[in-house]
XYZ file of C-alpha atoms in Angstrom:
781
model
C 12.779 32.794 -14.202
C 16.260 31.290 -14.617
C 17.174 28.693 -11.964
C 14.876 30.095 -9.256
C 11.257 30.879 -8.719
C 10.461 33.588 -6.125
C 7.364 33.009 -4.085
C 5.028 35.514 -2.465
C 6.322 34.558 0.939
C 7.542 35.993 4.212
C 10.373 38.186 2.928
C 11.870 39.377 -0.292
C 14.633 36.795 0.297
C 12.257 33.852 0.241
C 12.822 31.700 -2.805
C 12.487 28.243 -4.238
C 15.057 26.481 -6.320
C 13.500 25.053 -9.405
C 13.834 21.500 -10.727
C 16.140 20.957 -13.683
C 13.341 21.648 -16.148
C 12.658 24.954 -14.337
C 9.415 23.655 -12.828
C 8.612 22.198 -9.404
C 7.308 18.648 -9.734
C 4.438 18.966 -7.286
C 3.582 15.265 -7.644
C 6.860 14.262 -5.955
C 7.347 17.171 -3.568
C 5.287 17.875 -0.476
C 4.295 21.575 -0.558
C 3.789 21.526 3.254
C 5.269 19.510 6.093
C 3.210 16.652 7.553
C 0.784 17.787 10.238
C 0.742 21.419 9.073
C -1.499 23.549 6.911
C -0.452 25.780 4.048
C 1.253 29.028 5.006
C -0.386 31.897 3.175
C 0.932 34.933 5.061
C 2.846 37.385 2.923
C 4.937 40.458 3.510
C 7.948 40.907 5.779
C 7.266 38.373 8.513
C 10.284 39.432 10.502
C 9.068 42.990 10.885
C 5.507 41.812 11.442
C 6.888 39.753 14.324
C 8.667 42.782 15.817
C 5.552 44.889 15.508
C 3.380 42.245 17.104
C 5.718 41.969 20.086
C 5.686 45.751 20.445
C 1.884 45.684 20.517
C 1.853 42.768 23.003
C 4.157 44.697 25.351
C 1.837 47.656 25.199
C -1.159 45.452 26.036
C 0.634 44.001 29.032
C 1.476 47.529 30.145
C -2.159 48.636 29.794
C -3.360 45.554 31.698
C -0.953 46.333 34.580
C -3.226 49.146 35.642
C -5.859 46.657 36.793
C -3.673 43.628 37.521
C -1.255 45.318 39.954
C -3.827 45.316 42.761
C -3.196 41.589 43.182
C 0.340 42.387 44.424
C -0.965 44.415 47.341
C -2.557 43.163 50.582
C -3.764 46.452 52.042
C -5.339 46.438 55.467
C -7.354 49.595 56.085
C -8.496 48.696 59.601
C -6.088 51.200 61.167
C -3.201 53.393 60.101
C -0.779 51.092 61.917
C -2.137 47.966 60.256
C -2.045 49.705 56.904
C 1.630 50.556 57.307
C 2.414 46.959 58.148
C 0.405 45.643 55.207
C 2.197 47.790 52.603
C 5.675 47.350 54.064
C 6.594 44.533 51.617
C 5.640 46.769 48.684
C 7.732 49.585 50.143
C 10.748 47.283 50.428
C 10.245 45.998 46.889
C 10.161 49.591 45.614
C 13.426 50.246 47.430
C 14.954 47.227 45.642
C 13.877 48.037 42.064
C 15.109 51.619 42.337
C 18.383 50.389 43.796
C 18.140 52.334 47.096
C 19.613 49.380 48.947
C 23.065 50.406 50.191
C 23.377 51.240 53.918
C 23.739 54.954 54.491
C 26.376 56.491 56.748
C 24.747 57.922 59.914
C 25.204 61.681 60.009
C 24.785 64.188 62.789
C 25.888 67.311 60.932
C 26.440 68.832 57.512
C 29.901 69.991 56.417
C 30.030 73.638 55.478
C 32.168 74.431 52.458
C 34.667 76.993 53.703
C 38.371 77.722 53.967
C 40.501 79.919 56.142
C 40.193 82.571 53.419
C 36.407 82.594 53.113
C 33.439 83.034 55.384
C 31.314 79.949 55.998
C 28.331 82.070 55.057
C 27.646 82.011 51.293
C 24.854 84.598 51.155
C 22.218 86.200 53.364
C 19.062 88.210 53.346
C 16.978 89.651 56.148
C 14.996 86.389 56.339
C 17.548 83.601 55.889
C 21.203 82.711 55.494
C 22.646 80.366 52.840
C 25.562 77.968 53.221
C 27.293 75.725 50.717
C 27.256 72.255 52.279
C 28.019 68.612 51.716
C 27.166 65.500 53.658
C 28.259 61.886 53.614
C 25.664 59.468 52.163
C 27.442 56.198 51.418
C 31.014 55.208 52.162
C 32.218 56.728 48.903
C 29.310 59.054 47.994
C 28.541 62.498 49.253
C 25.699 64.878 48.543
C 26.330 68.543 47.950
C 24.070 71.564 47.834
C 22.853 74.441 49.918
C 21.521 74.840 53.448
C 19.082 77.724 54.058
C 18.634 78.715 57.675
C 15.821 81.151 58.601
C 16.861 84.096 60.694
C 13.731 83.842 62.826
C 11.925 80.878 64.367
C 12.236 77.608 62.440
C 8.826 76.005 61.823
C 9.646 73.039 59.630
C 12.509 71.152 57.933
C 12.245 70.660 54.159
C 14.391 69.002 51.498
C 13.777 71.114 48.380
C 14.702 69.132 45.269
C 15.307 70.945 42.003
C 14.715 69.653 38.530
C 17.757 68.034 36.903
C 18.500 71.211 34.937
C 18.121 73.551 37.888
C 20.858 74.313 40.367
C 20.384 74.725 44.122
C 21.366 78.372 43.674
C 18.455 78.926 41.271
C 15.970 77.595 43.871
C 17.550 79.735 46.555
C 17.417 82.962 44.567
C 21.216 83.228 44.257
C 21.192 82.755 40.494
C 18.892 83.725 37.705
C 16.882 81.368 35.531
C 13.689 81.211 37.572
C 11.124 83.831 38.354
C 10.942 84.736 42.021
C 7.638 82.897 42.570
C 9.201 79.607 41.389
C 12.200 79.869 43.714
C 10.456 77.588 46.159
C 13.434 76.904 48.414
C 13.779 80.660 48.924
C 10.049 80.973 49.601
C 10.157 78.196 52.142
C 13.140 79.685 53.966
C 11.531 83.133 53.948
C 8.554 81.596 55.708
C 10.525 79.912 58.490
C 11.674 76.587 57.021
C 15.106 75.114 57.400
C 15.832 73.976 53.845
C 18.404 71.591 52.328
C 18.726 71.722 48.539
C 20.705 68.795 47.071
C 22.408 68.853 43.676
C 20.596 66.666 41.128
C 22.645 65.186 38.263
C 21.828 67.197 35.166
C 20.880 66.250 31.583
C 24.037 67.530 29.912
C 26.463 65.104 28.238
C 29.783 66.792 29.059
C 31.415 63.826 30.832
C 29.373 60.970 29.296
C 31.900 58.817 27.553
C 35.402 57.402 27.725
C 37.949 60.147 27.019
C 40.388 59.106 24.344
C 38.101 56.325 23.155
C 34.622 57.665 22.472
C 32.332 60.311 23.939
C 28.547 60.017 23.722
C 25.464 62.219 23.670
C 23.983 60.289 26.601
C 22.886 62.641 29.330
C 24.795 62.320 32.575
C 21.677 60.673 33.984
C 21.604 58.047 31.241
C 25.341 57.362 31.549
C 24.976 56.564 35.273
C 21.666 54.740 34.721
C 23.219 52.296 32.246
C 25.997 50.986 34.456
C 23.911 51.167 37.624
C 21.081 49.105 36.116
C 23.398 46.133 35.607
C 24.524 46.470 39.223
C 20.955 46.488 40.623
C 21.204 50.182 41.283
C 19.636 53.251 39.664
C 20.269 56.959 39.283
C 16.850 57.452 40.938
C 17.865 55.283 43.884
C 21.190 57.054 44.338
C 19.536 60.472 44.483
C 16.829 59.266 46.835
C 19.611 58.054 49.140
C 20.943 61.632 49.152
C 17.492 62.986 50.021
C 16.983 60.407 52.729
C 20.417 61.165 54.153
C 19.269 64.760 54.578
C 16.153 63.347 56.295
C 18.528 61.427 58.612
C 20.084 64.737 59.611
C 16.726 66.376 60.075
C 15.693 63.493 62.321
C 18.855 63.982 64.393
C 18.112 67.693 64.670
C 14.567 66.844 65.782
C 15.896 65.255 68.984
C 16.290 68.794 70.349
C 13.479 70.506 68.503
C 10.808 68.313 66.959
C 9.492 69.899 63.757
C 7.562 68.598 60.746
C 9.810 67.101 58.023
C 8.770 67.557 54.428
C 10.039 67.156 50.881
C 9.188 69.310 47.882
C 10.406 68.730 44.347
C 9.826 69.962 40.819
C 10.235 67.963 37.603
C 12.892 65.348 38.230
C 12.876 66.645 41.793
C 9.143 65.895 41.893
C 9.891 62.273 41.010
C 12.479 62.153 43.801
C 10.106 63.756 46.300
C 7.342 61.262 45.462
C 9.632 58.194 45.724
C 11.385 59.476 48.853
C 8.115 60.040 50.709
C 6.845 56.644 49.539
C 9.917 54.938 51.006
C 10.484 56.882 54.220
C 7.686 57.214 56.736
C 9.593 59.896 58.664
C 8.534 62.363 55.962
C 5.374 64.085 57.208
C 4.402 65.910 53.988
C 5.403 65.993 50.333
C 4.781 68.334 47.433
C 5.182 66.817 43.959
C 5.251 69.582 41.359
C 5.319 69.213 37.575
C 5.637 65.407 37.661
C 2.637 63.479 38.989
C 0.796 61.746 36.148
C -0.137 58.391 34.686
C 3.024 56.390 34.052
C 1.458 54.010 31.545
C 3.612 55.473 28.807
C 6.806 55.392 30.842
C 8.638 54.006 27.816
C 8.283 57.376 26.089
C 10.081 59.161 28.930
C 13.865 59.405 29.173
C 15.545 56.052 29.659
C 17.003 57.098 32.981
C 13.450 56.817 34.355
C 13.226 53.171 33.285
C 12.626 51.075 36.401
C 12.539 47.264 36.160
C 9.036 45.955 36.891
C 7.704 49.319 38.104
C 4.298 49.191 36.425
C 3.543 45.662 37.539
C 3.155 47.067 41.043
C 3.336 50.862 41.005
C 1.885 53.829 39.201
C 2.083 57.268 40.703
C -1.187 56.553 42.515
C 0.267 53.402 44.087
C 3.348 55.388 45.141
C 0.963 57.873 46.738
C -0.680 54.961 48.571
C 2.698 54.319 50.242
C 2.644 57.919 51.484
C -0.945 57.702 52.740
C -2.140 58.567 55.321
C 0.714 61.100 55.476
C 0.221 64.297 53.504
C 0.719 64.639 49.766
C 0.195 67.781 47.668
C 0.124 67.277 43.897
C 0.768 70.441 41.930
C -0.247 70.350 38.244
C 1.901 72.950 36.507
C 4.183 73.490 33.586
C 6.810 70.744 33.775
C 10.296 70.496 32.313
C 10.125 69.923 28.584
C 12.794 68.215 26.481
C 12.574 66.710 23.012
C 15.055 63.904 23.715
C 18.688 63.388 24.680
C 21.359 65.937 23.863
C 21.725 66.246 20.087
C 24.041 63.930 18.200
C 27.217 65.307 16.707
C 29.924 63.597 14.638
C 31.881 63.240 17.887
C 29.007 62.274 20.177
C 26.294 59.665 19.658
C 24.944 56.511 21.274
C 22.107 57.825 23.476
C 18.781 56.039 23.657
C 16.745 58.004 21.082
C 13.304 57.963 22.726
C 12.831 60.112 25.785
C 10.693 63.214 25.728
C 9.524 65.245 28.682
C 6.253 67.156 28.359
C 3.971 68.960 30.709
C 1.487 66.481 32.154
C -2.043 67.140 30.857
C -4.311 68.444 33.637
C -6.984 65.833 32.925
C -4.436 63.064 33.175
C -3.035 64.433 36.414
C -6.526 64.628 37.877
C -7.379 61.122 36.786
C -4.274 59.671 38.425
C -4.878 61.818 41.496
C -8.391 60.417 41.832
C -6.930 56.931 41.894
C -4.608 58.108 44.672
C -7.398 59.833 46.563
C -9.248 56.532 46.860
C -6.491 55.187 49.150
C -6.705 58.295 51.369
C -10.471 57.964 51.533
C -10.291 54.383 52.679
C -7.878 55.485 55.404
C -10.197 58.332 56.378
C -7.385 60.798 55.603
C -8.869 62.847 52.743
C -7.705 66.056 54.429
C -4.088 64.989 53.791
C -4.403 64.744 50.013
C -4.537 67.885 47.865
C -4.430 68.591 44.129
C -3.513 72.138 43.148
C -3.588 73.397 39.546
C -1.311 76.293 38.688
C -3.259 78.184 36.034
C -4.917 75.504 33.935
C -2.131 73.041 34.723
C 0.427 74.884 32.629
C 1.205 77.737 35.033
C 4.462 78.146 36.917
C 5.455 75.790 39.710
C 5.445 76.559 43.406
C 2.142 78.385 43.397
C 0.834 80.123 46.482
C -1.854 77.445 46.755
C 0.705 74.625 46.693
C 2.958 76.223 49.319
C -0.018 77.053 51.532
C -1.241 73.440 51.262
C 2.176 72.232 52.413
C 2.064 74.418 55.520
C -1.505 73.346 56.285
C -0.567 69.667 56.046
C 2.285 70.377 58.469
C -0.342 71.817 60.834
C 1.217 75.273 60.581
C -0.952 78.367 60.622
C 1.145 80.568 58.386
C 0.163 83.336 56.008
C 2.738 83.245 53.243
C 4.962 86.295 53.136
C 5.521 87.728 49.653
C 8.851 86.958 47.974
C 11.647 89.067 49.395
C 14.696 90.537 47.789
C 17.456 88.241 46.509
C 20.083 87.402 49.155
C 23.426 89.117 48.921
C 26.537 87.059 48.285
C 29.066 87.185 51.115
C 31.868 85.558 49.120
C 32.351 84.344 45.563
C 29.982 82.050 43.713
C 30.015 78.278 44.109
C 31.712 76.609 41.138
C 28.586 74.720 40.060
C 30.305 73.024 37.135
C 33.063 71.552 39.247
C 30.536 70.562 41.918
C 28.420 68.722 39.296
C 31.553 67.002 37.998
C 32.394 65.797 41.522
C 28.899 64.465 42.037
C 28.911 62.703 38.681
C 32.337 61.148 39.225
C 31.369 59.902 42.665
C 28.334 58.027 41.380
C 30.340 56.539 38.497
C 33.099 55.506 40.903
C 30.610 54.045 43.421
C 28.893 52.018 40.704
C 32.180 50.731 39.314
C 33.181 49.669 42.832
C 29.950 47.695 43.163
C 30.701 46.022 39.834
C 34.222 45.140 40.939
C 32.705 43.432 43.994
C 30.083 41.608 41.929
C 32.039 38.322 41.578
C 31.835 37.935 45.371
C 28.083 38.720 45.304
C 27.569 36.121 42.590
C 29.493 33.578 44.648
C 27.148 34.265 47.550
C 24.138 33.940 45.287
C 25.274 30.559 43.957
C 26.453 29.196 47.304
C 23.523 26.822 47.795
C 23.884 25.150 44.399
C 25.372 21.639 44.891
C 27.797 20.611 42.149
C 28.906 17.379 43.799
C 27.320 15.417 40.964
C 25.479 16.174 37.733
C 22.233 14.946 39.252
C 22.574 17.140 42.323
C 23.530 20.086 40.146
C 20.421 19.767 38.038
C 18.260 19.337 41.123
C 19.672 22.218 43.193
C 19.853 24.722 40.314
C 16.204 24.459 39.353
C 15.394 27.398 41.611
C 18.291 29.386 40.153
C 16.935 28.914 36.656
C 13.556 30.098 37.841
C 15.081 33.145 39.497
C 17.134 34.158 36.476
C 14.151 33.690 34.175
C 11.782 35.596 36.442
C 13.985 38.281 37.992
C 16.698 38.991 35.423
C 15.099 38.155 32.064
C 11.401 38.375 32.917
C 9.067 35.457 32.409
C 5.957 35.435 30.310
C 3.305 32.749 30.631
C 3.999 29.664 28.552
C 2.625 29.838 25.017
C -1.090 30.137 25.545
C -2.747 29.277 22.213
C -2.480 26.276 19.860
C 0.597 26.359 17.637
C -1.489 26.056 14.458
C 1.653 25.251 12.394
C 1.684 26.549 8.824
C 4.409 25.734 6.350
C 5.317 26.125 2.672
C 8.074 24.756 0.509
C 10.707 27.322 -0.470
C 13.853 25.335 -1.319
C 14.325 22.073 -3.208
C 18.069 21.330 -3.102
C 19.864 18.117 -4.078
C 20.153 16.977 -0.442
C 17.328 18.760 1.398
C 14.073 20.617 1.092
C 13.363 23.841 2.956
C 10.079 24.979 4.444
C 9.030 28.296 5.942
C 7.286 27.708 9.257
C 4.879 29.914 11.206
C 3.755 28.994 14.744
C 1.343 30.911 16.972
C 2.722 31.617 20.435
C 0.483 34.172 22.180
C -2.385 36.176 20.741
C -0.988 38.018 17.708
C 2.570 36.921 18.491
C 4.136 34.179 16.398
C 7.378 32.301 15.865
C 8.777 32.065 12.379
C 11.688 30.239 10.783
C 12.973 27.889 8.099
C 13.246 24.135 8.534
C 15.595 22.126 6.271
C 14.658 18.464 5.913
C 17.235 16.024 4.493
C 15.959 14.018 1.555
C 17.640 10.766 2.553
C 15.465 10.170 5.600
C 14.406 6.545 5.934
C 10.880 5.571 7.022
C 10.654 5.823 10.798
C 14.099 7.395 11.142
C 14.588 10.196 13.672
C 17.421 12.613 13.131
C 19.166 15.215 15.345
C 18.204 18.861 14.876
C 20.476 21.880 14.997
C 18.690 25.183 15.676
C 20.846 27.673 13.765
C 20.441 31.212 15.075
C 21.266 34.368 13.200
C 22.590 37.515 14.866
C 21.678 41.180 14.975
C 19.562 42.362 12.007
C 19.736 38.878 10.564
C 17.105 36.631 8.989
C 16.661 32.862 8.704
C 17.547 33.048 5.039
C 21.019 34.292 5.983
C 21.831 30.919 7.562
C 19.542 28.543 5.636
C 19.661 29.659 2.007
C 22.480 27.780 0.273
C 22.842 30.579 -2.264
C 23.364 33.352 0.309
C 26.984 33.224 1.419
C 26.976 35.873 4.130
C 30.481 36.606 5.431
C 29.019 36.131 8.916
C 27.095 32.871 8.501
C 28.315 31.041 5.402
C 24.872 29.352 5.128
C 25.819 27.005 8.017
C 22.305 25.641 8.419
C 22.348 24.503 4.796
C 25.807 22.983 5.237
C 24.620 21.010 8.246
C 21.556 19.862 6.307
C 23.893 18.683 3.539
C 25.538 16.490 6.228
C 22.173 14.976 7.115
C 21.141 17.071 10.145
C 17.663 18.457 10.304
C 18.148 22.200 10.839
C 15.811 24.937 11.906
C 16.653 28.627 11.547
C 14.352 30.777 13.721
C 13.694 34.434 13.193
C 14.601 36.181 16.406
C 13.076 39.651 16.855
C 16.308 41.706 17.072
C 15.822 43.271 13.666
C 14.723 46.767 12.648
C 17.168 48.763 14.801
C 15.211 51.017 17.176
C 12.019 49.373 15.998
C 13.029 46.298 18.011
C 15.104 48.049 20.664
C 12.076 49.996 21.789
C 10.563 46.644 22.891
C 12.965 46.788 25.842
C 11.637 50.221 26.810
C 8.054 48.992 26.717
C 8.828 45.665 28.388
C 11.097 46.695 31.293
C 8.398 48.512 33.303
C 6.282 45.355 33.284
C 9.272 43.168 34.235
C 9.859 41.772 30.770
C 12.583 41.995 28.171
C 13.200 41.108 24.575
C 14.409 37.671 25.714
C 11.142 37.111 27.581
C 9.563 36.855 24.131
C 12.458 34.980 22.541
C 12.333 32.259 25.197
C 8.581 31.846 24.663
C 9.093 31.546 20.901
C 11.734 28.898 21.454
C 9.465 27.059 23.863
C 6.843 26.869 21.148
C 9.471 25.928 18.509
C 10.740 23.037 20.634
C 7.192 21.842 21.304
C 6.547 21.732 17.586
C 9.852 20.189 16.545
C 9.377 17.155 18.767
C 6.089 16.401 17.031
C 7.773 15.905 13.690
C 8.110 12.198 12.883
C 11.707 12.584 11.659
C 13.005 14.516 14.706
C 14.743 12.891 17.670
C 13.487 14.869 20.745
C 16.624 13.964 22.680
C 19.034 15.397 20.115
C 18.142 19.047 19.551
C 21.118 21.336 19.668
C 21.541 25.116 19.471
C 24.212 27.067 17.570
C 24.084 30.851 17.335
C 26.314 33.727 16.261
C 26.500 37.231 17.742
C 23.022 38.113 19.095
C 22.385 34.417 18.399
C 25.309 33.786 20.748
C 23.552 35.871 23.376
C 20.568 33.585 22.767
C 22.849 30.553 23.248
C 23.572 31.502 26.864
C 20.079 32.734 27.743
C 17.681 30.254 26.130
C 19.136 26.687 26.130
C 20.229 26.942 29.773
C 16.613 27.613 30.761
C 14.882 25.199 28.354
C 15.501 21.535 28.923
C 14.536 20.691 25.349
C 17.977 21.752 24.110
C 20.575 18.984 24.356
C 23.563 21.258 23.783
C 24.462 24.856 23.064
C 27.204 26.587 21.057
C 27.869 30.278 21.606
C 29.710 31.900 18.721
C 31.001 35.484 18.499
C 29.509 36.671 21.779
C 30.879 34.780 24.791
C 32.852 37.092 27.090
C 32.916 38.668 30.531
C 29.463 40.249 30.142
C 29.583 42.517 33.156
C 32.723 44.186 31.808
C 31.198 44.316 28.337
C 28.086 46.212 29.464
C 29.579 48.496 32.127
C 33.263 49.201 31.518
C 34.259 52.859 31.541
C 37.800 52.307 30.303
C 37.475 49.882 27.381
C 36.745 50.449 23.722
C 34.771 47.176 23.740
C 32.203 48.579 26.201
C 28.512 48.884 25.344
C 28.496 52.015 27.474
C 29.604 54.034 24.447
C 27.334 52.435 21.822
C 23.673 52.535 20.891
C 22.901 49.124 22.420
C 20.649 50.232 25.227
C 18.749 46.969 24.643
C 21.515 44.997 26.397
C 20.630 46.160 29.934
C 19.476 43.508 32.413
C 18.626 44.578 35.972
C 21.017 43.354 38.688
C 22.680 40.959 36.231
C 26.138 41.576 37.725
C 25.181 40.422 41.213
C 23.345 37.326 40.014
C 25.000 35.775 37.006
C 27.666 36.061 34.334
C 28.223 34.124 31.144
C 30.170 31.339 32.882
C 27.277 30.880 35.302
C 24.761 30.684 32.457
C 26.988 28.172 30.679
C 27.211 26.119 33.879
C 23.409 25.861 33.850
C 23.750 23.846 30.619
C 25.670 21.170 32.535
C 25.727 18.251 32.251
C 24.601 19.074 28.738
C 27.463 19.997 26.388
C 28.452 23.634 25.876
C 30.965 25.161 23.437
C 32.394 28.566 22.579
C 33.567 29.569 19.104
C 35.903 32.568 19.046
C 37.692 34.405 16.261
C 40.868 36.198 17.328
C 39.851 39.202 15.208
C 36.297 39.404 16.518
C 35.716 42.984 17.732
C 33.036 41.979 20.271
C 35.618 41.466 23.003
C 39.357 40.788 23.405
C 40.579 37.204 23.590
C 41.630 37.813 27.183
C 38.043 38.564 28.313
C 36.752 35.480 26.490
C 39.459 33.201 27.871
C 39.047 34.585 31.405
C 35.348 33.868 31.504
C 35.575 30.531 29.692
C 38.258 29.258 32.087
C 35.520 29.154 34.756
C 33.338 27.067 32.448
C 36.172 24.670 31.678
C 37.028 24.232 35.327
C 33.380 23.609 36.238
C 32.868 20.861 33.664
C 36.237 19.288 34.431
C 36.533 19.596 38.216
C 32.910 19.758 39.354
C 31.074 17.722 36.754
C 33.962 15.354 35.953
C 32.924 15.723 32.292
C 35.751 17.586 30.545
C 34.750 16.211 27.146
C 31.399 18.040 27.295
C 32.808 21.510 26.894
C 35.205 23.073 24.439
C 36.439 26.385 23.066
C 37.830 26.915 19.598
C 39.982 29.955 18.901
C 40.600 30.563 15.244
C 42.406 33.186 13.190
C 39.405 35.047 11.860
C 36.693 37.659 12.447
C 33.135 37.689 13.767
C 31.916 34.688 11.790
C 30.799 31.110 11.839
C 34.019 29.098 11.493
C 32.235 25.718 11.254
C 35.219 23.540 12.075
C 35.446 22.569 15.750
C 31.803 23.410 16.236
C 30.672 21.026 13.479
C 32.753 18.308 15.035
C 31.230 19.119 18.419
C 27.748 18.750 16.926
C 28.668 15.449 15.271
C 30.111 14.067 18.475
C 27.394 15.096 20.946
C 24.343 14.780 18.675
C 25.765 11.445 17.496
C 25.610 12.103 13.776
C 26.304 10.375 11.571
C 25.576 7.231 13.560
C 28.620 5.084 14.207
C 28.802 1.937 12.135
C 28.938 -1.355 14.001
């Protein structure tokens, strides 16, 4: 080969520059770094890393089935003691689904009427139907139907449709369901007062920013994305609507005490299960077409993604929060979707994975048996029922399921056959406009929470003492732990020996380059390229700059002197030419949805992509300090783009980093991830991997930067960088500057460089920042 020899190494980009005579003089060149063995792994190590993390996340998910018991302290000695013992789990469930806002007390429902129309929407010989709304939160209402039986009322039920069913379909006012599956109608015909709330549907009509970009995200995903950052959830919002109806039922029960129940199908089944788990006022619940193992939650639509759910809860554990109250599980044909609404040239950006299928009967029964065990220990077996419609694929709302509900309410009722459809008294409800109102209210409510988030963050940080650098480091230790555990998700420290393997891949005039592989956890490794200056003196220890690539990047992009990427300009090699030791890690954000799906697998077990990245950097730092030519006190970090995201999430939490430089990413992150009026917003792009639960109420980029203090921190920003506008960057950085200057009294330890350029490593002010704070080259006496 001319000038270069390609090795059978980690990627097709791995290469070795030959000596002048086109051969490598092995007698003068070390083929491996001291203290390491020869690296023999071949193939695409970056993708192998991504795949190994995917598999690790699946293993953690599988293990959660047995490990979650440790998070419960159940006391079966009496029903009262049991309720007290599971109360902390109930409150934690409320938190992770975002059902945390105080509801408005209600004593009545508002009937939708005008002076020109009757308050009665429709009627039959057995019940009357009204279009109603009720206040839930200060700026959120629920809407739907109220069905009032014409005879004696025997129970009060919230009937919750699937997301793609309207209240009118359940009440028999509209087609789309066979009469047997119109369970709200059936309940009303048999003496139940029924409230049917609207559930946000799976269409994408309003998902996007008009005039900027529309998406194919379902309405549920659109709300889920912004709510997740605010510590809220589409599931939590809709449970609040259900529980508000329960508030009204409870008020009504002051005059006439009747059993209160919930019944739901599909998405409504999810809401019924969670509502009954949270609220002990609910006497009985029917969950139809939903109950199943949740161990493959990551395959379901992203709007069902709940942070940390599987660490503590499967459907059986949710049932245990209902026990000893009554639960009826109906195995039937569930809603089936193949994914989000289809992409079009005008609409894209939805999370691609998210199918709904009918739960397999065997799987339903297996999960139900886990749930039954809790009822058995409470001596309440008579309150738990599993009903199969057909062979588990029959229609919902079977006679057996409805009969079981009445039995659990202690009602001796023989179900009447379905009656005729009710007759409309005035025109139809405008279901489209009603759905639009409900959608807009939840978007507006979430945006209001986000606007208040700076005040919530100030409250969160109020106990951190910045009177001195020492006090700051001392009093923010718990904050670092909280952010790592509750926002990012913390894995155990690397659990197996590093077993470092290396091989020589570059031999340049001023440095040699080695591929490095380090074991982190079983089957999970860290990988990168270390550049070692040739002019090291015996016993000399040099500063290290960890040079981090961005999205879809590789270590070669920053370390190979012959690859002049317009993003990176081989900045690790340029720093090595100056005499720095540099290390370019492979971070696992490569492979598009192949890596993004890690988030879907990790979130339910309270982990994220950065849980793995932090562990890999822990192991990398542990190894770097063992090298005889590395100064452990002078290891800096410099990352672009996704590497800039790393710069504000990893060095602030790992004390081994002496400084951090964030390039091409620093901005007002809450706006970036949740804005519904900016073209810079991640709301309209494919980056569903950016979501971090409750981030907005805990931390922003300036807070993460402050956790570096008193260690130096810098921002590099090109005016033409499309990640965010200069104004967002300057706004958020001003808080960093003020903190270092006013609070830390160390204005020289932070800097920002604006330059006239795009999303790229500029390598001017940042290189000077590295020279100054890593003290290289050493000053001459």
